[in-house]
Coordinates of C-alpha atoms in Angstrom, one line a residue:
X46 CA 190.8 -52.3 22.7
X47 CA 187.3 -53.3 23.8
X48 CA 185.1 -55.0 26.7
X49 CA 184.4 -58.4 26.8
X50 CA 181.4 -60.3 28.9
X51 CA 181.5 -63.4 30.3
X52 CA 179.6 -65.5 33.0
X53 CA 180.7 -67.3 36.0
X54 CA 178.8 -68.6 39.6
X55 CA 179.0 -67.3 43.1
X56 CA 178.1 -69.8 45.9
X57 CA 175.9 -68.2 48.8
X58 CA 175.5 -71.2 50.9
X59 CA 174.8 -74.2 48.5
X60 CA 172.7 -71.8 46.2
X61 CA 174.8 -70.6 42.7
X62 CA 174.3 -66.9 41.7
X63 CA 175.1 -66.2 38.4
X64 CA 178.3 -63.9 37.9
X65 CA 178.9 -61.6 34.9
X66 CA 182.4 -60.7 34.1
X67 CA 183.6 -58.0 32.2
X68 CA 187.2 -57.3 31.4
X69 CA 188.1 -53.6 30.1
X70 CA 192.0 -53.5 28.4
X71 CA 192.1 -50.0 27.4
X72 CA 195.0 -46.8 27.6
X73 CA 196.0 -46.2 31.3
X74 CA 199.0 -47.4 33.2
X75 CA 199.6 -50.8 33.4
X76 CA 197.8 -52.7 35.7
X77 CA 194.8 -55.2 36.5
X78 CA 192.2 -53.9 39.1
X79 CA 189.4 -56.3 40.2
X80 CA 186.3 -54.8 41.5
X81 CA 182.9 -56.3 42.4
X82 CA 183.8 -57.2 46.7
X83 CA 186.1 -59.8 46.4
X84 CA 187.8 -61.7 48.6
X85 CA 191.5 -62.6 49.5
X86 CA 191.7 -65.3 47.3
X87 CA 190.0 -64.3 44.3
X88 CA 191.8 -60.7 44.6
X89 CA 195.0 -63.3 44.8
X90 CA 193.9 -64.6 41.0
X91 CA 195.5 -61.8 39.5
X92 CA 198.6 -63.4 39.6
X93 CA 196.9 -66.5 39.1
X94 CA 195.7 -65.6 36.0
X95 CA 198.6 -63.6 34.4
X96 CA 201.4 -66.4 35.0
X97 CA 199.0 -68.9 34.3
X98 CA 198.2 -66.9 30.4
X99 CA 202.1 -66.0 29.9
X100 CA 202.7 -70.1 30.9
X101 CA 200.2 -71.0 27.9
X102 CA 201.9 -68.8 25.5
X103 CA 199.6 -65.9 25.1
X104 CA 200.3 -62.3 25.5
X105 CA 199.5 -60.3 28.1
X106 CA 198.2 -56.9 27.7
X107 CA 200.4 -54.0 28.3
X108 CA 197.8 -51.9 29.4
X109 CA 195.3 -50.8 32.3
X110 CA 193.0 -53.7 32.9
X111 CA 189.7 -53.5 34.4
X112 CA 187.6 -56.9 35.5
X113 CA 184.5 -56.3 36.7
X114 CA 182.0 -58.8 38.6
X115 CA 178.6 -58.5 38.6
X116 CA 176.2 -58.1 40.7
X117 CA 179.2 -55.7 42.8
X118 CA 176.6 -56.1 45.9
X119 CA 176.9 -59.4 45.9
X120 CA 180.3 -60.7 47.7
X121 CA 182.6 -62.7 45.7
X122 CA 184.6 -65.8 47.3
X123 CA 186.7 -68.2 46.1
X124 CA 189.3 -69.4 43.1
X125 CA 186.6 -70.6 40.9
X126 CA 186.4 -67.6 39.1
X127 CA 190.1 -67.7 37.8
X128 CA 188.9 -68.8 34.4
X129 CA 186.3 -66.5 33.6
X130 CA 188.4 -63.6 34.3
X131 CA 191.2 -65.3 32.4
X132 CA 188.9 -65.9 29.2
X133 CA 187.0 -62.2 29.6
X134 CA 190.5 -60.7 29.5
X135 CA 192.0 -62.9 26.2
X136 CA 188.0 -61.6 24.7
X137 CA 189.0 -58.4 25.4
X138 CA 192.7 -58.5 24.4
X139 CA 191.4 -59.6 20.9
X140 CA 192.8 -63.5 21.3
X141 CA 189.5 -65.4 21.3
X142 CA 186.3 -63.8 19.6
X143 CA 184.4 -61.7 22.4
X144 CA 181.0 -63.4 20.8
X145 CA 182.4 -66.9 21.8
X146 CA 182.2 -66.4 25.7
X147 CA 179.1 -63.8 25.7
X148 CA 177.3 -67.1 26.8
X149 CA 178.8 -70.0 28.2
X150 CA 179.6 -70.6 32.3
X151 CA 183.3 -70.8 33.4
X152 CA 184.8 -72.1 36.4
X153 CA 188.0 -73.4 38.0
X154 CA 191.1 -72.6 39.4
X155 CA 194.2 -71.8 37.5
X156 CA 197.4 -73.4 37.9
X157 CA 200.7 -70.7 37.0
X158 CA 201.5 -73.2 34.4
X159 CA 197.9 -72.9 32.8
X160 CA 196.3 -75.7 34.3
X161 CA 192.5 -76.2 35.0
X162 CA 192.6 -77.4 39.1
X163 CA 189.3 -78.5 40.5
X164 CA 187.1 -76.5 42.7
X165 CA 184.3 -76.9 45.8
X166 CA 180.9 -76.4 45.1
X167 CA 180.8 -77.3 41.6
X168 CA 177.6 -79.5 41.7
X169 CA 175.9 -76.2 43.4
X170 CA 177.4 -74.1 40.5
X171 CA 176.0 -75.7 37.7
X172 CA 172.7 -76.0 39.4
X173 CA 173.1 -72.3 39.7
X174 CA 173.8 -72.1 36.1
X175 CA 170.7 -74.1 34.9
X176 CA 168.6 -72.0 35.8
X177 CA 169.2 -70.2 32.7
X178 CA 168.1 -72.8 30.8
X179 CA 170.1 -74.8 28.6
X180 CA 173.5 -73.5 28.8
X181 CA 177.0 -74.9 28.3
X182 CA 179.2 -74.4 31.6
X183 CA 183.2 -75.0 31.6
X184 CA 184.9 -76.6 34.0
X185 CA 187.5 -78.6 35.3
X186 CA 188.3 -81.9 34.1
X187 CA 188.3 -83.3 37.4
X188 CA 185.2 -82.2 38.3
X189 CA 183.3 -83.0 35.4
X190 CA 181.5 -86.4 37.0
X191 CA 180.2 -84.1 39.4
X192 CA 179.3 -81.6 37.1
X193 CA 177.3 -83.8 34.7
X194 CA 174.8 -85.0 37.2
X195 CA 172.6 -81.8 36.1
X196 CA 170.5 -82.2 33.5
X197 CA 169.9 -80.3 30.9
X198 CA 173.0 -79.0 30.7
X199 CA 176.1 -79.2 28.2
X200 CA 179.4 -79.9 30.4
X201 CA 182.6 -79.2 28.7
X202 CA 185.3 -80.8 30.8
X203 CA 188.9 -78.9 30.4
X204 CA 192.3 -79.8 31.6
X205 CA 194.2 -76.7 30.8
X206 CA 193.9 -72.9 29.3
X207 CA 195.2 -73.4 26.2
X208 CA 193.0 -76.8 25.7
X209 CA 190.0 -74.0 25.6
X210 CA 191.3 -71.2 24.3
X211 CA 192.5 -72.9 20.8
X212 CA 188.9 -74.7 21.1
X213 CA 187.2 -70.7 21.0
X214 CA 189.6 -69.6 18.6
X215 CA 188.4 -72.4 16.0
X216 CA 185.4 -71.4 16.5
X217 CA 184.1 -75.2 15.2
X218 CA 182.4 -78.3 17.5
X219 CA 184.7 -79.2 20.2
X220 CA 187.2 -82.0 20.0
X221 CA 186.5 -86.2 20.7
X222 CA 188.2 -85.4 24.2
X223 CA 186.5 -82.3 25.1
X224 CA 182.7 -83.5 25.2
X225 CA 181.2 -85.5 28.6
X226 CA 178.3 -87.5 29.3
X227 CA 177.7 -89.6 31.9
X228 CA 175.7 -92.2 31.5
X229 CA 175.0 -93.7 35.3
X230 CA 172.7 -91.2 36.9
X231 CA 173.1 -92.8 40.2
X232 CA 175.7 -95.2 42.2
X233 CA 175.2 -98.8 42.8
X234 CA 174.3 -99.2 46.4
X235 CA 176.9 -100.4 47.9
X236 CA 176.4 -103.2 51.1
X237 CA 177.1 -101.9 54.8
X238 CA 179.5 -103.0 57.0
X239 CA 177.7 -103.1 59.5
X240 CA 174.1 -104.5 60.3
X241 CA 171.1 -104.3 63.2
X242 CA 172.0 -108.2 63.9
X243 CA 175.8 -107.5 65.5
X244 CA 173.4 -106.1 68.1
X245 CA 171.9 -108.4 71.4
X246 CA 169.9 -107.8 74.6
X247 CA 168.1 -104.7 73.6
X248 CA 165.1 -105.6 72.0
X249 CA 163.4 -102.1 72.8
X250 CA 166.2 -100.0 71.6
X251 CA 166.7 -101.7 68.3
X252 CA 162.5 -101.6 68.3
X253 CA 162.7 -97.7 68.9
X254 CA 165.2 -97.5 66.1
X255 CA 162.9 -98.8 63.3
X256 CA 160.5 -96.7 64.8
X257 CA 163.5 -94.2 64.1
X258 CA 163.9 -94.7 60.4
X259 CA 160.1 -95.1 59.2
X260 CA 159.1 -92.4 60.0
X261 CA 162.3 -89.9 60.5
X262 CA 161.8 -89.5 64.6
X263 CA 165.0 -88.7 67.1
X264 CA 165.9 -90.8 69.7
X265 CA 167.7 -90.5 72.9
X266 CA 169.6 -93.4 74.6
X267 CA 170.5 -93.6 78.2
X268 CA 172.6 -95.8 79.5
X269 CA 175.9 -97.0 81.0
X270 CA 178.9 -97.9 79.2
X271 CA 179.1 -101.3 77.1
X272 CA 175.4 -101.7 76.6
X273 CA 175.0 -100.9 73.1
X274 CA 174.6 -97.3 72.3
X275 CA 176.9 -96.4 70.2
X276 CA 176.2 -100.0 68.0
X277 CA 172.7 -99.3 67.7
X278 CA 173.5 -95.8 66.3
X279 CA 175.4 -96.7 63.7
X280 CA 173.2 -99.1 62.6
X281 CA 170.5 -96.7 61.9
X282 CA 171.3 -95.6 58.6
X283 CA 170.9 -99.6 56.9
X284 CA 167.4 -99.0 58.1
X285 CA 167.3 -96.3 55.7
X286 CA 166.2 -96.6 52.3
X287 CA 168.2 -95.1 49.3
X288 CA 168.2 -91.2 48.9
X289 CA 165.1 -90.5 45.9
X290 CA 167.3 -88.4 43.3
X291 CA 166.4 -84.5 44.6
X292 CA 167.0 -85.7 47.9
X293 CA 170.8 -87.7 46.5
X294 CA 171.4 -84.0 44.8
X295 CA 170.7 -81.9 48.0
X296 CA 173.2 -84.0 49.9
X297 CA 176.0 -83.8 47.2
X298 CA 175.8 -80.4 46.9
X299 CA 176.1 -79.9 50.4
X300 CA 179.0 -82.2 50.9
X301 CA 180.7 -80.5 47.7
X302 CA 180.6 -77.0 49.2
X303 CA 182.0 -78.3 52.2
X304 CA 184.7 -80.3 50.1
X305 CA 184.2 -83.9 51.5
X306 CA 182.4 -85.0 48.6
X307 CA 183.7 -88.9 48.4
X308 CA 186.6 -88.9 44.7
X309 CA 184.9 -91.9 43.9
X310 CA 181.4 -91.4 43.7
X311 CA 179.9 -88.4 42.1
X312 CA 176.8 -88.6 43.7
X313 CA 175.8 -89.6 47.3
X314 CA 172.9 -91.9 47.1
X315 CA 172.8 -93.5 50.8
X316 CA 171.6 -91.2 53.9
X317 CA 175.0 -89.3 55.3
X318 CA 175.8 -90.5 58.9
X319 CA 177.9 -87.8 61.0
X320 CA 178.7 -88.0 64.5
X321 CA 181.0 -84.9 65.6
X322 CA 183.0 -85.6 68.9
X323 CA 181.8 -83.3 71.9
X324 CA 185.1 -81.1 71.5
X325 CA 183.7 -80.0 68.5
X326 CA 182.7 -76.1 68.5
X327 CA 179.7 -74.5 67.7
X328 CA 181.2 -73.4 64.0
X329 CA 181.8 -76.9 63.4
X330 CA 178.5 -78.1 64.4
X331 CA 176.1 -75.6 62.8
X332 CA 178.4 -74.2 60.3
X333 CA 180.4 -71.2 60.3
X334 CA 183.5 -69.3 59.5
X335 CA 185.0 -65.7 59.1
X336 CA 185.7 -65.4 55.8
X337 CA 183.8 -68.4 53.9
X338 CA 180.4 -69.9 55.9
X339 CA 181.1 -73.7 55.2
X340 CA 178.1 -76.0 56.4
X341 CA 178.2 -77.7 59.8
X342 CA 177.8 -81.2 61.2
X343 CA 173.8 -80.9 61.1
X344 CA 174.0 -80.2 57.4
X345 CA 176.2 -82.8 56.5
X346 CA 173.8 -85.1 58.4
X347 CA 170.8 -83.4 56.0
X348 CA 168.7 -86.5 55.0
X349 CA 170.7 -88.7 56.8
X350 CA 171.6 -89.2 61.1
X351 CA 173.1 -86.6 63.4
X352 CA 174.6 -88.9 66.2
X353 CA 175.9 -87.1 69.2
X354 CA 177.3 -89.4 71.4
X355 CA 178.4 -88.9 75.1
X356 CA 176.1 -85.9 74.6
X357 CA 176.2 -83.9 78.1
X358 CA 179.8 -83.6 76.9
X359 CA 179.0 -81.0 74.6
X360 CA 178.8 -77.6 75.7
X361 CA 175.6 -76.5 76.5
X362 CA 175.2 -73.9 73.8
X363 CA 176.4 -76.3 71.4
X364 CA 173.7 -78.0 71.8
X365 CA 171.1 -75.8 72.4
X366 CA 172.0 -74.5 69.0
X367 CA 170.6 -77.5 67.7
X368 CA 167.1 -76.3 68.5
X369 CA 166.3 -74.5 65.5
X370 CA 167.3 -77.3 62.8
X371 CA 165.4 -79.9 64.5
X372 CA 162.1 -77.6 64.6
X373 CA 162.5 -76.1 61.1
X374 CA 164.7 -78.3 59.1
X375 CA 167.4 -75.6 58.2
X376 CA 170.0 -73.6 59.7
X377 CA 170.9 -70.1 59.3
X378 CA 174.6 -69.0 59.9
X379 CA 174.8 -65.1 60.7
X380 CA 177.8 -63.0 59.8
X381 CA 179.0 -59.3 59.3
X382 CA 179.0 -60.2 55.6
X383 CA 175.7 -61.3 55.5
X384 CA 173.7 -64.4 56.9
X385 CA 173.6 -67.8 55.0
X386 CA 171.0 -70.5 55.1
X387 CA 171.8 -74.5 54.9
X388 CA 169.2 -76.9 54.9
X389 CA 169.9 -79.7 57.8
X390 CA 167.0 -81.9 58.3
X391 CA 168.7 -85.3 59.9
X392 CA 167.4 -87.6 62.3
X393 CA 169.0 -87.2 65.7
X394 CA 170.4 -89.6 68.0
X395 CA 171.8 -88.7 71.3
X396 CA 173.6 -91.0 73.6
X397 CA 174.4 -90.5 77.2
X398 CA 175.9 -92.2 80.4
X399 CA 173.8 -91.9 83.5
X400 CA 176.3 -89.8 85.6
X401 CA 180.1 -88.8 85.2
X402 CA 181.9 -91.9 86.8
X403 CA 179.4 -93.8 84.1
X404 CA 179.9 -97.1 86.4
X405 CA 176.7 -99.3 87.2
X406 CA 173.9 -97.9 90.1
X407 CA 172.2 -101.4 90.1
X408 CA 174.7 -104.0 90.4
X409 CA 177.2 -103.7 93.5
X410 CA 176.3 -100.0 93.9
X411 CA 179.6 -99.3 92.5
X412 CA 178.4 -95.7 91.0
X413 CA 179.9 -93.2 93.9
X414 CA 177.8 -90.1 92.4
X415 CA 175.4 -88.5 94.5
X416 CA 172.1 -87.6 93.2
X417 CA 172.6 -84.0 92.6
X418 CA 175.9 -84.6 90.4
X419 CA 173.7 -86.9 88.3
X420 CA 171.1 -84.2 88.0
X421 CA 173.4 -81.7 87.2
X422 CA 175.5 -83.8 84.4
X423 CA 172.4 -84.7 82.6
X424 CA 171.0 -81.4 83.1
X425 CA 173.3 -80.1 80.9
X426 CA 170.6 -81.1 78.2
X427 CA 168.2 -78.2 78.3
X428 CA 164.6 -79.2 79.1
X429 CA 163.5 -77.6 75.2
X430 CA 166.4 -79.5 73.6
X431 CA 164.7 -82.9 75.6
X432 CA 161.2 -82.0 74.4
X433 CA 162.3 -81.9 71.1
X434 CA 163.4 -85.5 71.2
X435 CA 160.3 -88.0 69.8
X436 CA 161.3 -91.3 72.0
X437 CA 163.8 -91.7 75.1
X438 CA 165.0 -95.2 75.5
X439 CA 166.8 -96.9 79.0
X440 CA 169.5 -99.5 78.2
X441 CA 170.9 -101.2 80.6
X442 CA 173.7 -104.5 80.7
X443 CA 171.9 -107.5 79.8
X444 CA 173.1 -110.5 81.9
X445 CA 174.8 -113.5 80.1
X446 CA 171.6 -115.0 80.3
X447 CA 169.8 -112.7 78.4
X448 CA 172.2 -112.4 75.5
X449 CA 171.5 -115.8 75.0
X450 CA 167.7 -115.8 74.8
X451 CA 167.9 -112.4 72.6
X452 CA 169.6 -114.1 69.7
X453 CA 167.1 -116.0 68.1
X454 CA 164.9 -112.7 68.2
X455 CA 167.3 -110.7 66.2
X456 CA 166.6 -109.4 63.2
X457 CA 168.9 -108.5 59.9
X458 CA 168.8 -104.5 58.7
X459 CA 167.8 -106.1 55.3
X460 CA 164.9 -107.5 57.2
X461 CA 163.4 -104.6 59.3
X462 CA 164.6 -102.1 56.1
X463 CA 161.9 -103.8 54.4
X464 CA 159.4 -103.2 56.7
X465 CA 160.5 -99.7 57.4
X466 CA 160.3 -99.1 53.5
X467 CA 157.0 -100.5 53.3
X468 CA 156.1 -97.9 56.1
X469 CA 157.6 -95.1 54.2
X470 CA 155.5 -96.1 50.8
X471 CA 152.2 -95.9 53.3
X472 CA 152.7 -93.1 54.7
X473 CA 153.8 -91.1 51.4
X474 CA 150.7 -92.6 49.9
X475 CA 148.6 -91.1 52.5
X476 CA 150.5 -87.7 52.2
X477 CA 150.7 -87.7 48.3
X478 CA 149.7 -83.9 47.0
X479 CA 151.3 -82.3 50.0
X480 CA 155.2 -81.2 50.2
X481 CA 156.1 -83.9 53.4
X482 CA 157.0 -87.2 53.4
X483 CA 157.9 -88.8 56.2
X484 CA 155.6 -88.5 59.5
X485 CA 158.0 -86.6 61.2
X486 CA 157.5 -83.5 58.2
X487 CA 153.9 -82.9 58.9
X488 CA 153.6 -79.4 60.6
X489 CA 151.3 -79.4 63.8
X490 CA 148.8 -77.0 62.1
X491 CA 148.1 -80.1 60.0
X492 CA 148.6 -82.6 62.5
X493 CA 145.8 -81.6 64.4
X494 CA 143.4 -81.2 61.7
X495 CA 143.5 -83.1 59.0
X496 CA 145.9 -86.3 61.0
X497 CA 144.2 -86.1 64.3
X498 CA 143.6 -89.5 65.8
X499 CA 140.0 -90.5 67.3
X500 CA 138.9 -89.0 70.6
X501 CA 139.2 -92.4 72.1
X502 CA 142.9 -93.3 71.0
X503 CA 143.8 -89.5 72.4
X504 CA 142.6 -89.9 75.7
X505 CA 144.8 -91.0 77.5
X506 CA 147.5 -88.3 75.7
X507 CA 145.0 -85.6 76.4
X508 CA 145.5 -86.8 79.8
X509 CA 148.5 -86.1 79.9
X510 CA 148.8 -83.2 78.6
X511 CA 145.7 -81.9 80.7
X512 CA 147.9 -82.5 84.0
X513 CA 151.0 -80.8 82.5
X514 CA 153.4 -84.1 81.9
X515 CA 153.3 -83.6 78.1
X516 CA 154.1 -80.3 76.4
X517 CA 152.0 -79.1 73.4
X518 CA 155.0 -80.0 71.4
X519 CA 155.4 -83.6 73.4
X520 CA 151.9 -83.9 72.0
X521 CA 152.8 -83.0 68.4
X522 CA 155.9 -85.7 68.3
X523 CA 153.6 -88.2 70.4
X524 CA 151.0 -88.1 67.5
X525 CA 153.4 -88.2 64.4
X526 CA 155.4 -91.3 66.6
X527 CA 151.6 -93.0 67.1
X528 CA 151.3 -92.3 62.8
X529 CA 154.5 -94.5 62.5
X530 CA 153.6 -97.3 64.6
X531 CA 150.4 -97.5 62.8
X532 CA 151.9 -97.6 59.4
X533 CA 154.3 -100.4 60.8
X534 CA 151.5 -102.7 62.4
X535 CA 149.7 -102.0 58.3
X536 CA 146.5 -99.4 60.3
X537 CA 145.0 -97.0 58.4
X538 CA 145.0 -94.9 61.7
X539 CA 146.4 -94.7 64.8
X540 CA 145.1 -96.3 68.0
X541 CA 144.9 -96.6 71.6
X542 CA 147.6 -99.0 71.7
X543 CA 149.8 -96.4 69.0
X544 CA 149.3 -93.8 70.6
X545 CA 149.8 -94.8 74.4
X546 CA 153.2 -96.7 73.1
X547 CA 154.0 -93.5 71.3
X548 CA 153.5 -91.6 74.9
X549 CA 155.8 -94.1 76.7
X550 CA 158.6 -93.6 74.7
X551 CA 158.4 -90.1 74.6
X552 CA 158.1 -90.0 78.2
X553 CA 161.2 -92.8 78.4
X554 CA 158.6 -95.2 79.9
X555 CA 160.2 -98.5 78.8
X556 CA 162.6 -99.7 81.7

């Protein structure tokens, strides 16, 4: 009897941690004992792994067996690690050569009748696993589209236990049906369903929303019922351009450790659009969970929009937990276990209604709120939550009339995506050598010192700031908003006029 090594990964968030396995079969009472923290499930593969070894016709050990996972600090989760334990017992049985699995990656879940099911996370994983430079990694067949969007790295796609384990026993190349490659590193784009021209009568909202998208600003609509809101959200991400390819990873990975990773397309190239309904909890918006931390709403929404509509719905501390991804880009997700970090750095747009009974104030006074009930319901958004929030836009119904004369002013998203990427490609240009973007990245340290406007486009925010309407960090999105503007209107800097549009819509100025 001897000990055989193998390697697996453990996901911590959407970051792999390589995983050594040892199995000892030696004299003792019969048995298999894992140790190295695991969880329910993967204490569960046990079973797992026996019927699924007896199923493919190999023996199993009449003896004490010992599997061992390494790091033990490190907490183990999951049914991915079902075939490294499986292959680091057969290594130590004496079925396959030891040697043969000393190096390569295993994962997937094991079926009791030996086959390879497919796992979460498994983009993460490999990622995990290249970091050891060129390695082979197997797993299963059904994940091996997702798998092989890592370079560098030699995928070996398997459908079932004994499909590998006569592979290591031969000990030669692998078979015709074993190798994968994929060839398309990225999906072709596919056309939207929906575009910025199904929307009429509000000029400055659909303004304030290419505003949005060039330069990565949130936005926060008020307005009754009927008038567009929702529309105009949804329409956001056509103004987006295409996800550049670390970027397109980052949001697989994310959605893949969550398990909503799309069966037809391994790799999501557009920016992710999530809008959570205001039931939702506080796990399900900024991640969570007892056992496994899965990521949240504001991480599936990472490069893409957050849209929270109806938002004074939404418990308050819901909301207010949104704070710390809009200011640093990433959330971390606290438990007994251990805290876990997800990156979520989306563009936010919040909706709301003017009061509860949502009914018209100006036309036939039909609203029966009083004042204070319309204070209190929108004061369910926390003044910090507000000042985080780069432009506030007032929509209101648009007579018959108006429709009418807005139509010949509207504009395709093919049409203002092309302007908003030709914003993008100034403002990258002007912040090549540094680690941002978009305007919306640059911290305030630099903001004010290497991005600071003129004295006489300022002076009017300094103003503003000097009488106490505008927060210091009102003053940082008001300047990054001003940057935008001036990379739409084609100015190498920012002006009066940028910067004292920039102040009205942060100030919700424009009705």
């Amino acid at each position: 009897m001897a000990v055989a090594r193998t390697r697996s990964v453990a996901l911590v968030g959407v970051t792999g941690r390589s995983v050594e396995v040892e199995a000892d079969v030696g004299n003792g009472l019969a048995g298999i004992h894992l140790i190295g923290l695991p969880d329910t499930a993967l204490s569960e593969a046990r079973e797992r792994v026996r019927s699924a070894m007896v199923n493919s016709h190999y023996p199993w050990p009449d003896a004490r067996i010992t599997v061992s996972l390494f790091p033990a600090s490190l907490p183990k989760r999951g049914s991915q690690f079902d075939l490294a334990i499986a292959v680091a017992i057969l290594g130590a049985a004496g079925v396959i050569p030891a040697e043969r699995i000393a190096e390569p990656f295993f994962l997937g879940e094991l079926g009791l009748d030996g086959r390879l099911r497919p796992v979460r996370g498994v983009l993460p994983s490999v990622l995990g696993a290249a970091k050891h430079g060129e390695v082979t990694v197997v797993i299963p067949a059904a994940n091996a589209a997702e798998a092989a969007l890592v370079p560098d790295v030699r995928i070996m796609p398997v459908s079932d236990l004994r499909q590998l384990v006569e592979w290591l026993r031969k000990g030669d190349d692998p078979p015709e049906s074993l190798p994968f490659d994929l060839t398309e590193q990225m999906p072709p784009t596919i056309a939207p369903a929906v575009d910025l021209s199904d929307v009429v009568g509000q000029p400055v909202a659909r303004r304030a929303l290419e505003v949005c998208a060039a330069g990565g600003h949130n936005l926060w609509m008020l307005g009754p019922p009927g008038t567009g809101k929702t529309l105009l959200a949804e329409r956001l991400p056509t103004l987006l351009p295409d996800l550049e390819l670390d970027h397109a990873l980052e949001v697989t990975a994310i959605h893949s450790v969550a398990g909503v990773l799309p069966p037809n397309s391994p790799m999501i190239n557009r920016p992710p659009f999530v809008s959570p309904h205001h039931t939702a909890t506080s796990a399900a918006i900024v991640g969570g969970g007892s056992a496994v931390v899965r990521p949240g709403a504001v991480s599936l929404a990472h490069r893409g929009v957050l849209f929270m509509d109806e938002a004074p719905e939404f418990p308050r501390h819901v909301l207010d937990a949104l704070r710390q991804p809009l200011e640093s880009g990433q959330v971390t997700v606290s438990r007994a276990a251990g805290a876990v970090t997800f990156p979520a750095r989306f563009i936010m747009v919040m909706a709301a209604n003017p009061c509860p009974c949502a009914q018209p104030q100006d036309k036939g006074d039909s609203c029966t709120c009083t004042p204070t009930v319309r204070r209190r319901y929108l004061g369910r958004l926390s003044g910090p939550l507000i000042d985080r929030i780069d432009m506030k836009v007032t929509v209101s119904r648009s007579s018959r009339r108006e429709l009418m004369a807005d139509r010949q002013f509207v504009e395709s998203s093919k049409t203002v995506a092309a302007r908003v990427l030709t914003a993008r490609e100034r403002a990258a240009e002007r912040l090549s050598g540094t680690p941002w973007r978009t305007n919306a990245d640059i911290p305030s340290s630099a903001l004010h010192a290497d991005y600071r406007p003129s004295d006489e486009a300022m002076k009017q925010v300094s103003s503003c700031l000097d009488s106490g309407t505008l927060s210091a960090r009102g003053l940082d999105r008001v300047v990054r908003v001003a940057w935008t503007l001036a990379d739409l209107a084609g100015k190498p800097k920012p002006g009066p006029d940028e910067t004292g549009t920039a102040l009205a819509l942060w100030m919700g100025l424009n009705s």
